[in-house]
mmCIF file of C-alpha atoms in Angstrom:
data_model
loop_
_atom_site.group_PDB
_atom_site.id
_atom_site.type_symbol
_atom_site.label_atom_id
_atom_site.label_comp_id
_atom_site.label_asym_id
_atom_site.label_seq_id
_atom_site.Cartn_x
_atom_site.Cartn_y
_atom_site.Cartn_z
ATOM 1 C CA MET M 1 -0.209 0.155 0.044
ATOM 2 C CA THR M 2 1.417 3.391 -1.036
ATOM 3 C CA PRO M 3 1.815 6.039 1.632
ATOM 4 C CA LEU M 4 -1.058 7.899 -0.227
ATOM 5 C CA LYS M 5 -3.583 4.823 0.130
ATOM 6 C CA TYR M 6 -2.522 4.592 3.596
ATOM 7 C CA LEU M 7 -2.806 8.045 4.648
ATOM 8 C CA ILE M 8 -6.548 8.168 2.879
ATOM 9 C CA LEU M 9 -7.537 4.491 4.936
ATOM 10 C CA VAL M 10 -6.361 6.316 8.172
ATOM 11 C CA VAL M 11 -8.396 9.577 7.516
ATOM 12 C CA ALA M 12 -11.551 7.573 6.519
ATOM 13 C CA LEU M 13 -11.132 5.101 9.759
ATOM 14 C CA SER M 14 -10.940 8.302 11.813
ATOM 15 C CA ILE M 15 -14.030 9.749 10.225
ATOM 16 C CA CYS M 16 -16.086 6.666 10.470
ATOM 17 C CA GLY M 17 -14.739 5.069 13.642
ATOM 18 C CA PRO M 18 -16.974 7.198 15.857
ATOM 19 C CA ALA M 19 -19.975 6.988 14.151
ATOM 20 C CA VAL M 20 -19.409 2.958 14.007
ATOM 21 C CA ALA M 21 -18.662 2.623 17.649
ATOM 22 C CA GLN M 22 -21.717 4.732 18.351
ATOM 23 C CA GLN M 23 -24.204 2.567 16.333
ATOM 24 C CA ALA M 24 -22.525 -0.403 18.137
ATOM 25 C CA VAL M 25 -23.356 0.911 21.512
ATOM 26 C CA VAL M 26 -27.052 1.946 20.210
ATOM 27 C CA SER M 27 -27.602 -1.238 18.935
ATOM 28 C CA PHE M 28 -26.454 -3.152 22.112
ATOM 29 C CA ILE M 29 -28.631 -0.845 24.322
ATOM 30 C CA LYS M 30 -31.664 -1.672 22.048
ATOM 31 C CA LYS M 31 -30.939 -5.512 22.662
ATOM 32 C CA VAL M 32 -30.764 -5.117 26.139
ATOM 33 C CA GLY M 33 -33.785 -3.271 26.550
ATOM 34 C CA GLU M 34 -35.635 -5.821 24.009
ATOM 35 C CA LYS M 35 -34.411 -8.748 26.618
ATOM 36 C CA ILE M 36 -35.487 -6.900 29.542
ATOM 37 C CA ASP M 37 -38.864 -6.064 28.088
ATOM 38 C CA SER M 38 -39.246 -9.656 27.480
ATOM 39 C CA MET M 39 -38.302 -10.727 30.460
ATOM 40 C CA THR M 40 -40.883 -8.699 32.186
ATOM 41 C CA VAL M 41 -43.935 -10.178 30.707
ATOM 42 C CA LYS M 42 -42.451 -13.861 30.214
ATOM 43 C CA GLY M 43 -44.625 -16.174 31.821
ATOM 44 C CA VAL M 44 -47.527 -13.815 33.111
ATOM 45 C CA ASP M 45 -51.027 -14.014 32.255
ATOM 46 C CA PRO M 46 -52.153 -10.496 30.672
ATOM 47 C CA ASN M 47 -55.452 -10.798 32.129
ATOM 48 C CA TYR M 48 -53.742 -10.036 35.321
ATOM 49 C CA ILE M 49 -50.277 -8.364 34.823
ATOM 50 C CA VAL M 50 -49.387 -5.834 31.859
ATOM 51 C CA ALA M 51 -46.412 -4.035 31.291
ATOM 52 C CA PRO M 52 -46.468 -0.122 30.629
ATOM 53 C CA GLU M 53 -46.210 1.081 27.170
ATOM 54 C CA LYS M 54 -43.209 3.744 28.553
ATOM 55 C CA PRO M 55 -40.708 1.709 29.766
ATOM 56 C CA TRP M 56 -38.324 4.516 31.360
ATOM 57 C CA GLN M 57 -39.066 5.877 34.797
ATOM 58 C CA VAL M 58 -38.048 8.814 36.433
ATOM 59 C CA ILE M 59 -39.026 8.632 40.427
ATOM 60 C CA LEU M 60 -38.889 11.263 43.169
ATOM 61 C CA ARG M 61 -38.571 9.355 46.305
ATOM 62 C CA GLY M 62 -39.221 10.668 50.048
ATOM 63 C CA ASN M 63 -38.047 8.167 52.776
ATOM 64 C CA VAL M 64 -38.546 8.105 56.678
ATOM 65 C CA LYS M 65 -36.825 5.285 58.569
ATOM 66 C CA GLN M 66 -36.058 4.301 62.122
ATOM 67 C CA THR M 67 -33.773 1.596 63.860
ATOM 68 C CA VAL M 68 -34.193 0.606 67.310
ATOM 69 C CA VAL M 69 -31.494 -1.612 69.253
ATOM 70 C CA SER M 70 -32.770 -3.366 72.625
ATOM 71 C CA MET M 71 -30.674 -5.125 74.705
ATOM 72 C CA ASP M 72 -31.346 -7.115 78.377
ATOM 73 C CA CYS M 73 -28.864 -7.904 80.763
ATOM 74 C CA GLN M 74 -29.210 -9.746 84.197
ATOM 75 C CA GLY M 75 -26.293 -8.765 86.933
ATOM 76 C CA ASN M 76 -25.301 -8.106 90.082
ATOM 77 C CA MET M 77 -23.025 -5.175 91.537
ATOM 78 C CA LEU M 78 -22.200 -5.188 95.127
ATOM 79 C CA GLY M 79 -24.662 -7.845 96.043
ATOM 80 C CA ILE M 80 -27.432 -6.012 94.523
ATOM 81 C CA ASP M 81 -29.196 -7.741 91.495
ATOM 82 C CA TYR M 82 -30.146 -5.545 88.568
ATOM 83 C CA ASN M 83 -31.843 -5.714 85.208
ATOM 84 C CA ALA M 84 -30.117 -3.573 82.498
ATOM 85 C CA GLU M 85 -31.880 -3.025 79.396
ATOM 86 C CA PRO M 86 -30.144 -0.287 77.227
ATOM 87 C CA TYR M 87 -32.582 1.135 74.497
ATOM 88 C CA LEU M 88 -31.022 2.549 71.359
ATOM 89 C CA LYS M 89 -33.524 4.661 68.797
ATOM 90 C CA THR M 90 -32.597 6.695 66.212
ATOM 91 C CA THR M 91 -34.607 9.944 65.601
ATOM 92 C CA PRO M 92 -36.917 9.012 62.553
ATOM 93 C CA SER M 93 -34.907 10.252 59.710
ATOM 94 C CA GLN M 94 -36.150 11.857 56.318
ATOM 95 C CA TYR M 95 -34.279 11.729 53.147
ATOM 96 C CA LEU M 96 -35.117 13.040 49.483
ATOM 97 C CA GLY M 97 -33.606 11.509 46.170
ATOM 98 C CA LEU M 98 -34.032 10.842 42.420
ATOM 99 C CA TRP M 99 -34.391 7.503 40.708
ATOM 100 C CA VAL M 100 -33.804 6.618 36.916
ATOM 101 C CA GLY M 101 -34.227 3.553 35.443
ATOM 102 C CA TYR M 102 -35.621 1.140 32.803
ATOM 103 C CA ARG M 103 -38.489 -1.271 33.752
ATOM 104 C CA GLY M 104 -37.228 -1.171 37.302
ATOM 105 C CA TYR M 105 -33.693 -1.677 36.902
ATOM 106 C CA GLY M 106 -32.076 1.548 37.707
ATOM 107 C CA LEU M 107 -30.025 3.658 40.013
ATOM 108 C CA GLY M 108 -30.925 6.315 42.890
ATOM 109 C CA TYR M 109 -29.800 8.475 45.335
ATOM 110 C CA THR M 110 -31.242 9.815 48.251
ATOM 111 C CA VAL M 111 -29.868 12.633 50.869
ATOM 112 C CA ASN M 112 -30.714 13.424 54.342
ATOM 113 C CA VAL M 113 -32.580 16.276 55.025
ATOM 114 C CA SER M 114 -33.748 16.035 58.821
ATOM 115 C CA GLY M 115 -33.564 13.871 61.979
ATOM 116 C CA ASP M 116 -31.122 11.689 62.706
ATOM 117 C CA LYS M 117 -27.602 12.244 60.837
ATOM 118 C CA GLY M 118 -26.903 8.351 60.403
ATOM 119 C CA SER M 119 -25.819 7.135 56.918
ATOM 120 C CA ASN M 120 -27.638 5.209 54.976
ATOM 121 C CA PHE M 121 -27.430 3.125 51.851
ATOM 122 C CA THR M 122 -30.249 1.029 49.869
ATOM 123 C CA PHE M 123 -30.191 -1.143 46.717
ATOM 124 C CA GLY M 124 -32.958 -2.844 45.136
ATOM 125 C CA ALA M 125 -34.152 -5.354 42.083
ATOM 126 C CA THR M 126 -37.344 -6.646 41.301
ATOM 127 C CA GLY M 127 -38.931 -8.854 38.701
ATOM 128 C CA GLY M 128 -42.550 -9.991 38.543
ATOM 129 C CA SER M 129 -41.951 -12.786 40.887
ATOM 130 C CA TYR M 130 -39.098 -11.822 43.061
ATOM 131 C CA GLY M 131 -37.253 -9.441 44.968
ATOM 132 C CA VAL M 132 -34.317 -8.616 46.401
ATOM 133 C CA ASN M 133 -32.760 -5.871 48.773
ATOM 134 C CA LEU M 134 -29.882 -4.314 50.750
ATOM 135 C CA ARG M 135 -30.156 -2.255 53.744
ATOM 136 C CA ILE M 136 -27.112 -0.872 55.209
ATOM 137 C CA ARG M 137 -27.439 1.649 58.358
ATOM 138 C CA SER M 138 -25.086 3.426 60.521
ATOM 139 C CA PHE M 139 -25.832 5.500 63.629
ATOM 140 C CA GLU M 140 -24.715 6.782 66.981
ATOM 141 C CA ASN M 141 -26.695 7.307 70.477
ATOM 142 C CA SER M 142 -25.394 9.216 73.280
ATOM 143 C CA ASN M 143 -28.603 9.171 75.190
ATOM 144 C CA PRO M 144 -29.801 5.519 75.756
ATOM 145 C CA ASP M 145 -33.099 4.875 77.402
ATOM 146 C CA PHE M 146 -31.507 2.515 79.817
ATOM 147 C CA ASN M 147 -34.423 1.067 81.493
ATOM 148 C CA LEU M 148 -32.254 0.054 85.178
ATOM 149 C CA ASN M 149 -34.513 -1.865 87.253
ATOM 150 C CA SER M 150 -33.627 -3.394 90.835
ATOM 151 C CA ASP M 151 -35.674 -4.294 94.053
ATOM 152 C CA ILE M 152 -32.873 -2.634 96.091
ATOM 153 C CA LEU M 153 -32.172 0.569 94.461
ATOM 154 C CA ASN M 154 -33.778 3.804 95.167
ATOM 155 C CA GLU M 155 -36.111 5.332 92.968
ATOM 156 C CA SER M 156 -33.543 8.392 92.744
ATOM 157 C CA ASP M 157 -30.479 6.044 91.942
ATOM 158 C CA LEU M 158 -32.736 4.451 88.943
ATOM 159 C CA GLU M 159 -33.769 7.781 87.805
ATOM 160 C CA THR M 160 -29.793 8.847 87.542
ATOM 161 C CA TRP M 161 -29.131 5.937 85.426
ATOM 162 C CA ASN M 162 -32.313 6.107 83.397
ATOM 163 C CA ASP M 163 -31.367 9.590 82.406
ATOM 164 C CA VAL M 164 -27.755 8.542 80.842
ATOM 165 C CA GLN M 165 -26.103 11.069 78.890
ATOM 166 C CA LEU M 166 -22.748 9.277 77.582
ATOM 167 C CA THR M 167 -19.612 11.304 76.408
ATOM 168 C CA ASP M 168 -18.631 8.197 74.125
ATOM 169 C CA PRO M 169 -21.992 7.293 71.909
ATOM 170 C CA ILE M 170 -22.857 3.789 71.202
ATOM 171 C CA LYS M 171 -22.157 3.165 67.689
ATOM 172 C CA VAL M 172 -24.615 1.046 65.584
ATOM 173 C CA LYS M 173 -24.220 -0.586 62.042
ATOM 174 C CA THR M 174 -26.742 -2.829 60.619
ATOM 175 C CA VAL M 175 -26.909 -4.609 57.108
ATOM 176 C CA ILE M 176 -29.876 -6.173 56.024
ATOM 177 C CA ALA M 177 -30.159 -8.174 52.872
ATOM 178 C CA ASP M 178 -33.446 -10.067 51.621
ATOM 179 C CA ALA M 179 -34.613 -11.949 48.725
ATOM 180 C CA TYR M 180 -37.964 -12.993 48.105
ATOM 181 C CA TYR M 181 -39.785 -15.591 45.474
ATOM 182 C CA LEU M 182 -43.456 -15.445 44.540
ATOM 183 C CA PHE M 183 -44.939 -18.780 43.650
ATOM 184 C CA ASN M 184 -47.752 -17.358 41.745
ATOM 185 C CA GLY M 185 -45.728 -14.896 39.822
ATOM 186 C CA LYS M 186 -47.731 -15.122 36.792
ATOM 187 C CA LYS M 187 -50.801 -13.537 38.175
ATOM 188 C CA CYS M 188 -49.385 -11.791 41.043
ATOM 189 C CA SER M 189 -46.402 -9.494 41.034
ATOM 190 C CA TYR M 190 -43.915 -8.178 43.460
ATOM 191 C CA ALA M 191 -42.819 -5.477 41.115
ATOM 192 C CA ALA M 192 -46.029 -4.276 40.672
ATOM 193 C CA ALA M 193 -46.461 -3.144 44.175
ATOM 194 C CA TYR M 194 -42.713 -2.078 44.993
ATOM 195 C CA ASP M 195 -41.210 -0.653 41.930
ATOM 196 C CA GLN M 196 -44.294 -0.147 39.264
ATOM 197 C CA SER M 197 -42.498 -1.695 36.514
ATOM 198 C CA VAL M 198 -45.584 -3.228 35.545
ATOM 199 C CA ILE M 199 -49.111 -2.930 36.627
ATOM 200 C CA GLN M 200 -51.495 -5.362 38.292
ATOM 201 C CA LYS M 201 -54.964 -5.183 36.544
ATOM 202 C CA ARG M 202 -56.985 -7.975 38.736
ATOM 203 C CA SER M 203 -56.524 -9.145 42.190
ATOM 204 C CA ALA M 204 -54.522 -12.093 42.928
ATOM 205 C CA GLY M 205 -52.313 -13.651 45.557
ATOM 206 C CA SER M 206 -49.636 -15.914 46.311
ATOM 207 C CA LEU M 207 -47.729 -18.161 48.747
ATOM 208 C CA MET M 208 -44.065 -16.936 48.890
ATOM 209 C CA ALA M 209 -40.595 -17.853 50.044
ATOM 210 C CA GLY M 210 -37.876 -15.598 51.487
ATOM 211 C CA LEU M 211 -34.273 -15.446 52.853
ATOM 212 C CA MET M 212 -32.529 -12.803 55.081
ATOM 213 C CA TYR M 213 -29.270 -11.864 56.064
ATOM 214 C CA ASN M 214 -28.728 -9.788 58.744
ATOM 215 C CA TYR M 215 -25.239 -8.433 60.477
ATOM 216 C CA THR M 216 -25.412 -6.004 63.310
ATOM 217 C CA ARG M 217 -22.568 -4.505 65.566
ATOM 218 C CA ILE M 218 -23.083 -2.785 68.655
ATOM 219 C CA ASP M 219 -19.847 -1.077 70.240
ATOM 220 C CA TYR M 220 -19.675 1.020 73.319
ATOM 221 C CA ALA M 221 -16.263 -0.226 74.648
ATOM 222 C CA SER M 222 -14.280 3.151 75.764
ATOM 223 C CA ASP M 223 -13.056 4.114 79.085
ATOM 224 C CA SER M 224 -15.549 6.632 79.708
ATOM 225 C CA ASN M 225 -18.161 3.743 79.198
ATOM 226 C CA GLY M 226 -16.566 1.706 82.041
ATOM 227 C CA ASP M 227 -19.779 1.843 84.238
ATOM 228 C CA LEU M 228 -21.989 0.701 81.278
ATOM 229 C CA VAL M 229 -19.490 -2.190 80.427
ATOM 230 C CA TYR M 230 -19.589 -3.347 84.198
ATOM 231 C CA LEU M 231 -23.448 -3.368 84.225
ATOM 232 C CA MET M 232 -23.484 -5.242 81.225
ATOM 233 C CA ASP M 233 -21.533 -8.020 82.795
ATOM 234 C CA GLY M 234 -18.174 -6.915 81.110
ATOM 235 C CA LEU M 235 -19.596 -6.991 77.682
ATOM 236 C CA GLY M 236 -18.583 -3.920 75.540
ATOM 237 C CA LYS M 237 -19.287 -4.898 72.056
ATOM 238 C CA VAL M 238 -21.074 -7.383 69.937
ATOM 239 C CA LYS M 239 -21.367 -8.639 66.534
ATOM 240 C CA LEU M 240 -23.895 -10.710 65.516
ATOM 241 C CA TRP M 241 -24.720 -12.713 62.129
ATOM 242 C CA GLN M 242 -27.971 -14.052 61.358
ATOM 243 C CA GLY M 243 -29.440 -16.045 58.623
ATOM 244 C CA SER M 244 -33.351 -16.532 58.132
ATOM 245 C CA ALA M 245 -35.431 -18.394 56.121
ATOM 246 C CA GLY M 246 -39.454 -18.147 55.828
ATOM 247 C CA VAL M 247 -42.853 -18.770 54.064
ATOM 248 C CA GLY M 248 -45.491 -16.383 53.937
ATOM 249 C CA TYR M 249 -48.016 -14.582 51.679
ATOM 250 C CA ALA M 250 -48.655 -11.600 49.611
ATOM 251 C CA TYR M 251 -51.547 -10.675 48.210
ATOM 252 C CA ASN M 252 -52.515 -7.493 45.410
ATOM 253 C CA TRP M 253 -55.885 -6.136 45.761
ATOM 254 C CA VAL M 254 -56.984 -4.270 42.807
ATOM 255 C CA PRO M 255 -60.594 -2.341 44.370
ATOM 256 C CA ALA M 256 -60.521 -0.244 41.292
ATOM 257 C CA ARG M 257 -58.708 0.738 38.079
ATOM 258 C CA GLY M 258 -55.175 2.063 38.876
ATOM 259 C CA LEU M 259 -55.199 1.177 42.525
ATOM 260 C CA LEU M 260 -53.584 -1.453 43.737
ATOM 261 C CA VAL M 261 -53.295 -2.779 47.752
ATOM 262 C CA ASN M 262 -50.362 -5.250 48.518
ATOM 263 C CA VAL M 263 -49.773 -6.470 51.979
ATOM 264 C CA MET M 264 -47.109 -9.291 52.833
ATOM 265 C CA PHE M 265 -46.366 -11.066 56.074
ATOM 266 C CA MET M 266 -43.431 -13.753 56.451
ATOM 267 C CA PRO M 267 -42.623 -15.455 59.668
ATOM 268 C CA MET M 268 -38.572 -15.935 59.394
ATOM 269 C CA LEU M 269 -36.983 -18.600 61.195
ATOM 270 C CA THR M 270 -33.458 -17.782 62.376
ATOM 271 C CA PHE M 271 -31.145 -20.975 61.674
ATOM 272 C CA VAL M 272 -27.815 -19.410 61.979
ATOM 273 C CA ASN M 273 -27.409 -17.174 65.070
ATOM 274 C CA ARG M 274 -23.642 -16.618 65.234
ATOM 275 C CA LEU M 275 -22.882 -13.928 68.216
ATOM 276 C CA LYS M 276 -19.268 -12.728 68.560
ATOM 277 C CA ALA M 277 -18.982 -11.187 72.282
ATOM 278 C CA TYR M 278 -15.924 -8.986 73.015
ATOM 279 C CA GLY M 279 -15.510 -8.993 77.065
ATOM 280 C CA TYR M 280 -14.106 -6.532 79.029
ATOM 281 C CA THR M 281 -12.569 -5.960 82.559
ATOM 282 C CA THR M 282 -12.895 -2.486 84.509
ATOM 283 C CA ASN M 283 -11.724 -1.152 87.686
ATOM 284 C CA VAL M 284 -15.169 0.141 88.524
ATOM 285 C CA LEU M 285 -15.427 -1.825 91.776
ATOM 286 C CA ASP M 286 -11.798 -0.637 93.067
ATOM 287 C CA LEU M 287 -13.212 3.112 92.524
ATOM 288 C CA MET M 288 -16.412 2.279 94.338
ATOM 289 C CA ALA M 289 -14.373 0.982 97.235
ATOM 290 C CA ASP M 290 -12.846 4.379 97.603
ATOM 291 C CA PRO M 291 -14.420 6.091 100.337
ATOM 292 C CA PHE M 292 -14.397 9.111 98.843
ATOM 293 C CA PHE M 293 -17.525 8.147 96.636
ATOM 294 C CA TRP M 294 -19.212 7.653 99.759
ATOM 295 C CA ASP M 295 -18.749 10.743 101.336
ATOM 296 C CA PRO M 296 -21.921 12.792 101.804
ATOM 297 C CA ASP M 297 -19.730 15.852 101.254
ATOM 298 C CA THR M 298 -18.599 14.916 97.805
ATOM 299 C CA THR M 299 -20.675 16.810 95.167
ATOM 300 C CA ASP M 300 -21.973 15.491 92.127
ATOM 301 C CA GLU M 301 -19.274 17.306 90.020
ATOM 302 C CA GLU M 302 -16.430 16.002 91.961
ATOM 303 C CA TRP M 303 -18.066 12.727 91.888
ATOM 304 C CA ASP M 304 -18.178 12.512 88.241
ATOM 305 C CA GLU M 305 -14.674 14.241 87.691
ATOM 306 C CA CYS M 306 -12.971 11.419 89.932
ATOM 307 C CA PHE M 307 -14.986 8.422 88.501
ATOM 308 C CA TYR M 308 -15.032 9.278 85.022
ATOM 309 C CA GLY M 309 -11.163 10.722 85.158
ATOM 310 C CA ASN M 310 -10.153 6.985 86.569
ATOM 311 C CA VAL M 311 -12.253 4.588 84.999
ATOM 312 C CA HIS M 312 -11.057 2.386 82.192
ATOM 313 C CA ILE M 313 -11.787 -0.726 80.696
ATOM 314 C CA THR M 314 -9.279 -3.868 79.504
ATOM 315 C CA PRO M 315 -9.948 -6.248 76.715
ATOM 316 C CA ALA M 316 -10.450 -9.494 78.216
ATOM 317 C CA GLY M 317 -10.788 -11.143 75.089
ATOM 318 C CA ASP M 318 -13.528 -12.382 72.592
ATOM 319 C CA MET M 319 -15.746 -15.363 72.648
ATOM 320 C CA THR M 320 -18.313 -16.715 69.353
ATOM 321 C CA PHE M 321 -21.450 -18.450 70.179
ATOM 322 C CA ASN M 322 -24.001 -20.260 68.369
ATOM 323 C CA SER M 323 -27.341 -19.412 69.879
ATOM 324 C CA GLY M 324 -30.234 -21.644 69.113
ATOM 325 C CA LEU M 325 -33.140 -20.979 66.840
ATOM 326 C CA SER M 326 -35.477 -17.811 67.178
ATOM 327 C CA LEU M 327 -38.618 -16.565 65.543
ATOM 328 C CA GLY M 328 -38.757 -13.062 63.833
ATOM 329 C CA TYR M 329 -40.864 -11.658 61.044
ATOM 330 C CA ASP M 330 -41.039 -9.572 58.094
ATOM 331 C CA ALA M 331 -44.112 -7.450 57.129
ATOM 332 C CA ARG M 332 -44.830 -5.105 54.293
ATOM 333 C CA MET M 333 -47.585 -3.005 53.130
ATOM 334 C CA SER M 334 -47.765 -0.739 49.969
ATOM 335 C CA LEU M 335 -50.515 1.470 48.129
ATOM 336 C CA THR M 336 -49.960 2.428 44.505
ATOM 337 C CA TYR M 337 -52.275 4.495 41.877
ATOM 338 C CA ASN M 338 -51.433 4.461 38.123
ATOM 339 C CA PHE M 339 -52.153 7.524 36.227
ATOM 340 C CA ASP M 340 -51.214 7.605 32.565
ATOM 341 C CA ARG M 341 -47.775 8.395 32.476
ATOM 342 C CA PHE M 342 -47.642 9.149 36.235
ATOM 343 C CA TYR M 343 -47.896 7.221 39.394
ATOM 344 C CA ILE M 344 -47.778 7.487 43.299
ATOM 345 C CA ASN M 345 -46.613 5.152 45.603
ATOM 346 C CA ALA M 346 -46.139 4.626 49.367
ATOM 347 C CA TYR M 347 -44.957 1.451 51.036
ATOM 348 C CA GLY M 348 -43.522 0.488 54.257
ATOM 349 C CA GLN M 349 -41.597 -2.207 55.705
ATOM 350 C CA PHE M 350 -40.963 -3.642 59.390
ATOM 351 C CA ASN M 351 -38.384 -6.304 60.505
ATOM 352 C CA ASN M 352 -38.002 -7.712 63.819
ATOM 353 C CA ILE M 353 -34.770 -9.689 64.497
ATOM 354 C CA ARG M 354 -33.678 -11.382 68.139
ATOM 355 C CA TYR M 355 -30.663 -12.926 69.697
ATOM 356 C CA HIS M 356 -29.624 -14.069 73.096
ATOM 357 C CA HIS M 357 -26.682 -15.496 74.965
ATOM 358 C CA LYS M 358 -26.330 -16.550 78.590
ATOM 359 C CA ASN M 359 -27.473 -13.217 80.684
ATOM 360 C CA THR M 360 -27.479 -11.050 77.569
ATOM 361 C CA SER M 361 -30.536 -11.048 74.896
ATOM 362 C CA GLY M 362 -31.963 -8.200 72.465
ATOM 363 C CA TYR M 363 -33.795 -7.574 69.558
ATOM 364 C CA LEU M 364 -33.293 -5.187 66.426
ATOM 365 C CA ASN M 365 -36.509 -3.586 64.974
ATOM 366 C CA ASP M 366 -36.084 -1.553 61.611
ATOM 367 C CA TRP M 367 -38.850 -0.047 59.787
ATOM 368 C CA PHE M 368 -39.088 2.599 57.160
ATOM 369 C CA ILE M 369 -41.795 4.123 54.692
ATOM 370 C CA ASN M 370 -41.061 5.351 51.261
ATOM 371 C CA THR M 371 -43.135 7.735 49.131
ATOM 372 C CA SER M 372 -42.695 8.164 45.570
ATOM 373 C CA LEU M 373 -43.806 10.172 42.841
ATOM 374 C CA GLY M 374 -42.978 8.329 39.474
ATOM 375 C CA PHE M 375 -43.036 9.596 35.449
ATOM 376 C CA ARG M 376 -42.979 6.993 32.606
ATOM 377 C CA PHE M 377 -41.605 7.957 29.226
#
């Protein structure tokens, strides 16, 4: 090939190359869209479930959520039996965000606008008969509702403990992943209720199966929380892994054209219940034996300064336990109204997860309510 012909070929490729590449990308996206379109209506009864004519969705979302962690410990201090129940509850948090996708497959982002300043990340994917969700939540609590009870301590002592303000907050992180399958996906759609990528035309219900994974970490192990660690029988940090399975029922009720009400309830049996407990020793008893703390002339300010300035904790090791079976549940409800191109939706979910080991037990309650205004194009 002569240099001139080579130059002409290079120029031609440089001009046509981007156009060819662009055409290939457009062709690939089109094929993916066609595949998703066929998957959306594959195997469903069109008398019950239909796909909207406009496949793209833009959704403005609002979200309110709250997490509650409760622990229960039986113990003894200086010969006094007590029951300690730290109760950690986040302030209901509000989020706003935008979601863009194609027939239920897409990306979304939300930002905190008020309430608890903990972080939150969610991911979800739904089909006609299945749903997969992931929620990651982190928060801190400096003023737990402690609920200390004893038959010997007087009321003023109990009130002091029940209004605790921690210098170092209790840190909590939760990860909840769940997956569901509806056996009657031909007539009852999960997607119609929870991402509106299809529309339910007639009422139908379905038996369903589900799996859930939960990871919870509760950490309050610090010197300034030495008294709390002591009251919790030396427990300063807990990591919990749980695997659950359940069978429940979902029902899509269509009382009027365009209106859909969904209710789901599923008892969950936790068959993997692994708890890692981090133990600590403290010098709380040594400090409490100091006559200074029992001197009636010692002011509250002096007491706090001396105690919290000298208390410390020391790691005493960790142990992993496999707890027995436990029973919790997952409940959801959704309300959707479809217009021509617009739709509105609100749905809520509540999870209850429990654990126990020796003198310590507890539970995690996690709930949220989503509201959506969607537009199809």
